[in-house]
Amino acid sequence: QDGRADVIRDDRLRAMILLAAFASLRWGEVTALRRCDIDTVNRTVRVRAAYIEQANGKMLLGPPKSRAGRRTVAIPAAIVPDLVAHLEKYTKPEDDALVFTGVKGGPLRRSGFNKITRWKHVVEALGVPNLHFHDLRHTGNTLAADSGVSLRNLMARMGHDNERAALIYQHRSSTADRMIADNLDALVRAQQQDDDEDDDGAAGVLVPVG
Protein backbone atom coordinates (compact mmCIF):
# COMPACT_ATOMS: atom_id res chain seq x y z
CA GLN A 1 0.00 0.00 0.00
CA ASP A 2 2.90 2.38 0.62
CA GLY A 3 4.84 1.40 -2.48
CA ARG A 4 7.00 -1.22 -0.81
CA ALA A 5 7.25 -5.00 -1.10
CA ASP A 6 7.27 -6.98 2.12
CA VAL A 7 9.79 -9.75 1.38
CA ILE A 8 8.71 -11.67 4.47
CA ARG A 9 4.98 -11.86 3.73
CA ASP A 10 4.89 -11.65 -0.07
CA ASP A 11 6.22 -15.15 -0.64
CA ARG A 12 3.64 -16.62 -3.02
CA LEU A 13 6.09 -16.97 -5.90
CA ARG A 14 9.39 -17.25 -4.01
CA ALA A 15 9.64 -21.00 -4.69
CA MET A 16 8.84 -20.46 -8.36
CA ILE A 17 11.71 -18.00 -8.76
CA LEU A 18 14.09 -20.36 -6.98
CA LEU A 19 13.07 -23.29 -9.19
CA ALA A 20 13.40 -21.27 -12.39
CA ALA A 21 16.95 -20.36 -11.42
CA PHE A 22 18.34 -23.47 -9.76
CA ALA A 23 16.56 -26.05 -11.95
CA SER A 24 17.01 -24.08 -15.21
CA LEU A 25 13.28 -24.13 -16.04
CA ARG A 26 11.57 -22.14 -18.76
CA TRP A 27 8.54 -19.98 -17.95
CA GLY A 28 6.10 -22.38 -19.62
CA GLU A 29 7.66 -25.37 -17.86
CA VAL A 30 7.61 -23.99 -14.33
CA THR A 31 4.04 -22.67 -14.66
CA ALA A 32 2.82 -26.11 -15.82
CA LEU A 33 4.25 -28.07 -12.87
CA ARG A 34 1.84 -30.22 -10.88
CA ARG A 35 2.19 -31.34 -7.27
CA CYS A 36 3.06 -34.86 -8.45
CA ASP A 37 6.01 -33.44 -10.42
CA ILE A 38 7.77 -32.22 -7.27
CA ASP A 39 9.67 -34.83 -5.25
CA THR A 40 11.05 -33.10 -2.17
CA VAL A 41 12.45 -36.35 -0.74
CA ASN A 42 14.61 -37.25 -3.73
CA ARG A 43 15.04 -33.56 -4.61
CA THR A 44 13.83 -33.68 -8.19
CA VAL A 45 11.38 -31.85 -10.41
CA ARG A 46 9.81 -33.58 -13.40
CA VAL A 47 9.14 -31.53 -16.54
CA ARG A 48 6.35 -33.05 -18.65
CA ALA A 49 4.47 -30.11 -20.14
CA ALA A 50 4.52 -26.37 -20.74
CA TYR A 51 1.97 -23.59 -20.95
CA ILE A 52 1.83 -21.21 -23.91
CA GLU A 53 -0.14 -17.98 -23.65
CA GLN A 54 -1.59 -16.99 -26.99
CA ALA A 55 -1.99 -13.42 -28.20
CA ASN A 56 -5.73 -13.59 -27.43
CA GLY A 57 -4.96 -14.51 -23.81
CA LYS A 58 -5.91 -18.18 -24.11
CA MET A 59 -3.68 -20.59 -22.20
CA LEU A 60 -2.65 -23.75 -24.05
CA LEU A 61 -1.06 -26.72 -22.31
CA GLY A 62 1.26 -28.75 -24.51
CA PRO A 63 4.58 -30.61 -24.55
CA PRO A 64 7.88 -28.90 -23.65
CA LYS A 65 9.73 -26.89 -26.28
CA SER A 66 11.74 -29.92 -27.47
CA ARG A 67 11.96 -33.66 -26.99
CA ALA A 68 14.83 -33.13 -24.59
CA GLY A 69 12.52 -30.80 -22.65
CA ARG A 70 10.86 -33.83 -21.08
CA ARG A 71 13.24 -34.43 -18.21
CA THR A 72 13.72 -34.90 -14.49
CA VAL A 73 16.03 -32.34 -12.92
CA ALA A 74 17.83 -32.64 -9.59
CA ILE A 75 17.47 -29.60 -7.34
CA PRO A 76 19.71 -28.22 -4.57
CA ALA A 77 18.77 -29.21 -1.04
CA ALA A 78 18.92 -25.56 0.01
CA ILE A 79 15.68 -24.70 -1.82
CA VAL A 80 13.68 -27.74 -0.67
CA PRO A 81 12.34 -26.03 2.50
CA ASP A 82 10.94 -23.23 0.33
CA LEU A 83 9.26 -25.77 -1.96
CA VAL A 84 7.78 -27.65 0.99
CA ALA A 85 6.48 -24.43 2.51
CA HIS A 86 4.94 -23.39 -0.81
CA LEU A 87 3.23 -26.75 -1.36
CA GLU A 88 1.74 -26.61 2.13
CA LYS A 89 0.60 -23.00 1.89
CA TYR A 90 -0.37 -22.38 -1.73
CA THR A 91 -0.86 -25.70 -3.57
CA LYS A 92 -4.03 -27.78 -3.38
CA PRO A 93 -3.61 -31.33 -2.02
CA GLU A 94 -4.54 -33.19 -5.24
CA ASP A 95 -1.65 -34.79 -7.13
CA ASP A 96 -2.59 -32.96 -10.34
CA ALA A 97 -2.95 -29.55 -8.67
CA LEU A 98 -0.94 -26.76 -10.27
CA VAL A 99 2.00 -25.83 -8.07
CA PHE A 100 2.08 -22.16 -9.08
CA THR A 101 -1.16 -20.36 -9.86
CA GLY A 102 -2.67 -16.94 -10.20
CA VAL A 103 -4.49 -15.47 -7.21
CA LYS A 104 -7.76 -17.09 -8.38
CA GLY A 105 -6.21 -20.54 -8.74
CA GLY A 106 -5.86 -20.71 -12.53
CA PRO A 107 -2.72 -21.01 -14.65
CA LEU A 108 -0.31 -18.19 -13.92
CA ARG A 109 -0.02 -15.57 -16.64
CA ARG A 110 2.97 -13.29 -17.12
CA SER A 111 0.81 -10.26 -16.38
CA GLY A 112 -0.34 -11.88 -13.14
CA PHE A 113 3.23 -12.72 -12.18
CA ASN A 114 4.37 -9.15 -12.78
CA LYS A 115 1.47 -7.80 -10.73
CA ILE A 116 1.99 -10.15 -7.79
CA THR A 117 5.75 -9.69 -7.63
CA ARG A 118 5.95 -6.06 -8.80
CA TRP A 119 8.88 -7.44 -10.78
CA LYS A 120 9.91 -4.26 -12.57
CA HIS A 121 10.12 -2.23 -9.38
CA VAL A 122 11.78 -4.97 -7.36
CA VAL A 123 14.59 -5.63 -9.83
CA GLU A 124 15.18 -1.89 -10.11
CA ALA A 125 15.43 -1.68 -6.32
CA LEU A 126 17.91 -4.57 -6.38
CA GLY A 127 20.10 -2.73 -8.87
CA VAL A 128 19.38 -5.01 -11.87
CA PRO A 129 16.69 -3.05 -13.77
CA ASN A 130 17.02 -5.08 -16.96
CA LEU A 131 16.64 -8.48 -15.32
CA HIS A 132 13.96 -10.59 -17.03
CA PHE A 133 12.39 -13.82 -15.79
CA HIS A 134 14.23 -15.81 -18.46
CA ASP A 135 17.50 -14.54 -17.00
CA LEU A 136 16.86 -16.75 -13.98
CA ARG A 137 17.19 -19.81 -16.21
CA HIS A 138 20.27 -18.31 -17.82
CA THR A 139 21.80 -17.85 -14.37
CA GLY A 140 21.08 -21.46 -13.46
CA ASN A 141 22.61 -22.67 -16.72
CA THR A 142 25.73 -20.60 -16.10
CA LEU A 143 26.16 -21.88 -12.55
CA ALA A 144 25.66 -25.45 -13.76
CA ALA A 145 28.24 -24.99 -16.51
CA ASP A 146 30.69 -23.56 -13.99
CA SER A 147 30.43 -26.77 -11.96
CA GLY A 148 32.54 -28.50 -14.62
CA VAL A 149 30.16 -31.19 -15.93
CA SER A 150 30.25 -32.41 -19.51
CA LEU A 151 28.38 -30.62 -22.28
CA ARG A 152 26.16 -33.69 -22.73
CA ASN A 153 24.95 -33.60 -19.13
CA LEU A 154 24.60 -29.84 -19.14
CA MET A 155 22.43 -29.92 -22.27
CA ALA A 156 20.27 -32.65 -20.74
CA ARG A 157 19.69 -30.59 -17.62
CA MET A 158 18.79 -27.52 -19.66
CA GLY A 159 16.38 -29.47 -21.87
CA HIS A 160 18.05 -28.27 -25.06
CA ASP A 161 17.54 -30.07 -28.35
CA ASN A 162 19.59 -30.21 -31.54
CA GLU A 163 20.60 -32.84 -34.09
CA ARG A 164 22.06 -34.98 -31.31
CA ALA A 165 19.19 -34.43 -28.89
CA ALA A 166 18.05 -38.05 -28.72
CA LEU A 167 21.56 -39.32 -28.02
CA ILE A 168 22.18 -36.62 -25.43
CA TYR A 169 18.93 -37.36 -23.60
CA GLN A 170 19.29 -41.11 -23.78
CA HIS A 171 22.75 -41.14 -22.28
CA ARG A 172 22.48 -38.38 -19.75
CA SER A 173 24.03 -39.24 -16.40
CA SER A 174 21.81 -38.89 -13.35
CA THR A 175 24.97 -39.00 -11.23
CA ALA A 176 26.39 -35.98 -13.05
CA ASP A 177 23.02 -34.21 -12.75
CA ARG A 178 23.07 -34.81 -9.01
CA MET A 179 26.59 -33.37 -8.92
CA ILE A 180 25.25 -30.20 -10.57
CA ALA A 181 22.56 -29.88 -7.90
CA ASP A 182 25.05 -30.53 -5.08
CA ASN A 183 27.43 -27.91 -6.45
CA LEU A 184 24.56 -25.42 -6.70
CA ASP A 185 23.60 -26.30 -3.14
CA ALA A 186 27.14 -25.58 -1.93
CA LEU A 187 27.06 -22.19 -3.68
CA VAL A 188 23.72 -21.27 -2.09
CA ARG A 189 24.80 -22.38 1.39
CA ALA A 190 28.08 -20.48 1.12
CA GLN A 191 26.17 -17.32 0.17
CA GLN A 192 23.73 -17.86 3.04
CA GLN A 193 26.65 -18.17 5.44
CA ASP A 194 28.22 -14.99 4.11
CA ASP A 195 24.88 -13.19 4.46
CA ASP A 196 24.55 -14.39 8.07
CA GLU A 197 28.07 -13.21 8.89
CA ASP A 198 27.46 -9.83 7.25
CA ASP A 199 23.95 -9.38 8.68
CA ASP A 200 23.61 -5.82 9.97
CA GLY A 201 20.15 -6.27 11.42
CA ALA A 202 18.29 -5.28 8.27
CA ALA A 203 16.52 -8.64 7.90
CA GLY A 204 12.80 -8.20 7.44
CA VAL A 205 13.08 -4.56 6.41
CA LEU A 206 10.67 -3.51 3.70
CA VAL A 207 12.35 -3.10 0.31
CA PRO A 208 11.47 0.11 -1.58
CA VAL A 209 10.07 -0.66 -5.02
CA GLY A 210 9.09 2.71 -6.34
Steps between C-alpha positions, in 0.01 A plus 500: 500500500790738562694402190716238667525122471502302822752223426392308809127481426491521120633150443242353262745465212830472689525125432420554133787746460738264678398207279533702180855591597639189666322242281545697174127495417329699228197716581256260333656201676495638853143632467378156384643304795259285699535388861587148382795642303676622815690239702638673808640175643716410201543869412379488142255683278343327201433705186221348289312794351505874440245778479486738204303823526355599166460857379126483577577408862405133470723259691603184315659203674732297280832314496830671590685701237701197381522126548787553740269733694334197657738440787548453872731756657680470833464804725724638777406401853515865605176586317300196615366671817360780283332246271352312795370822652346604168329164445351514849386861476403562138451168316183292519542145636407314178789340311406683179464841667701779340794593720508867399176680422349842466318647799173338383655155464535483121814470288741782573529762228799728452284803574385338824857416596614857440210635705552265794876546516520863383793362302603818321521703819666226702781434253559874472525521879748211494719684251428272200231696310533297181462160664232289329343177624684301233827627646436279802533194277808650339653546845428139591653379174812707562543372855450143379758546225745643752474179703711327234262231369509378142313679223278193455379509860465876499283492187284227653442706812410807296259305279667620181449320171705486181601237245646286778213555742386138517851373570562770759175426683536125482846497650473776753655414835278535805816489712642802318163677530505440874852644509366817335231532767749435782738762363213749475404412856854572621492839325166592659608389848828690473309816405256446787792469740657818367166680535467380861852618582439838336149545643466856629154455645314599185323164463128544454528864397259605229668541161412821311360423156402837368 
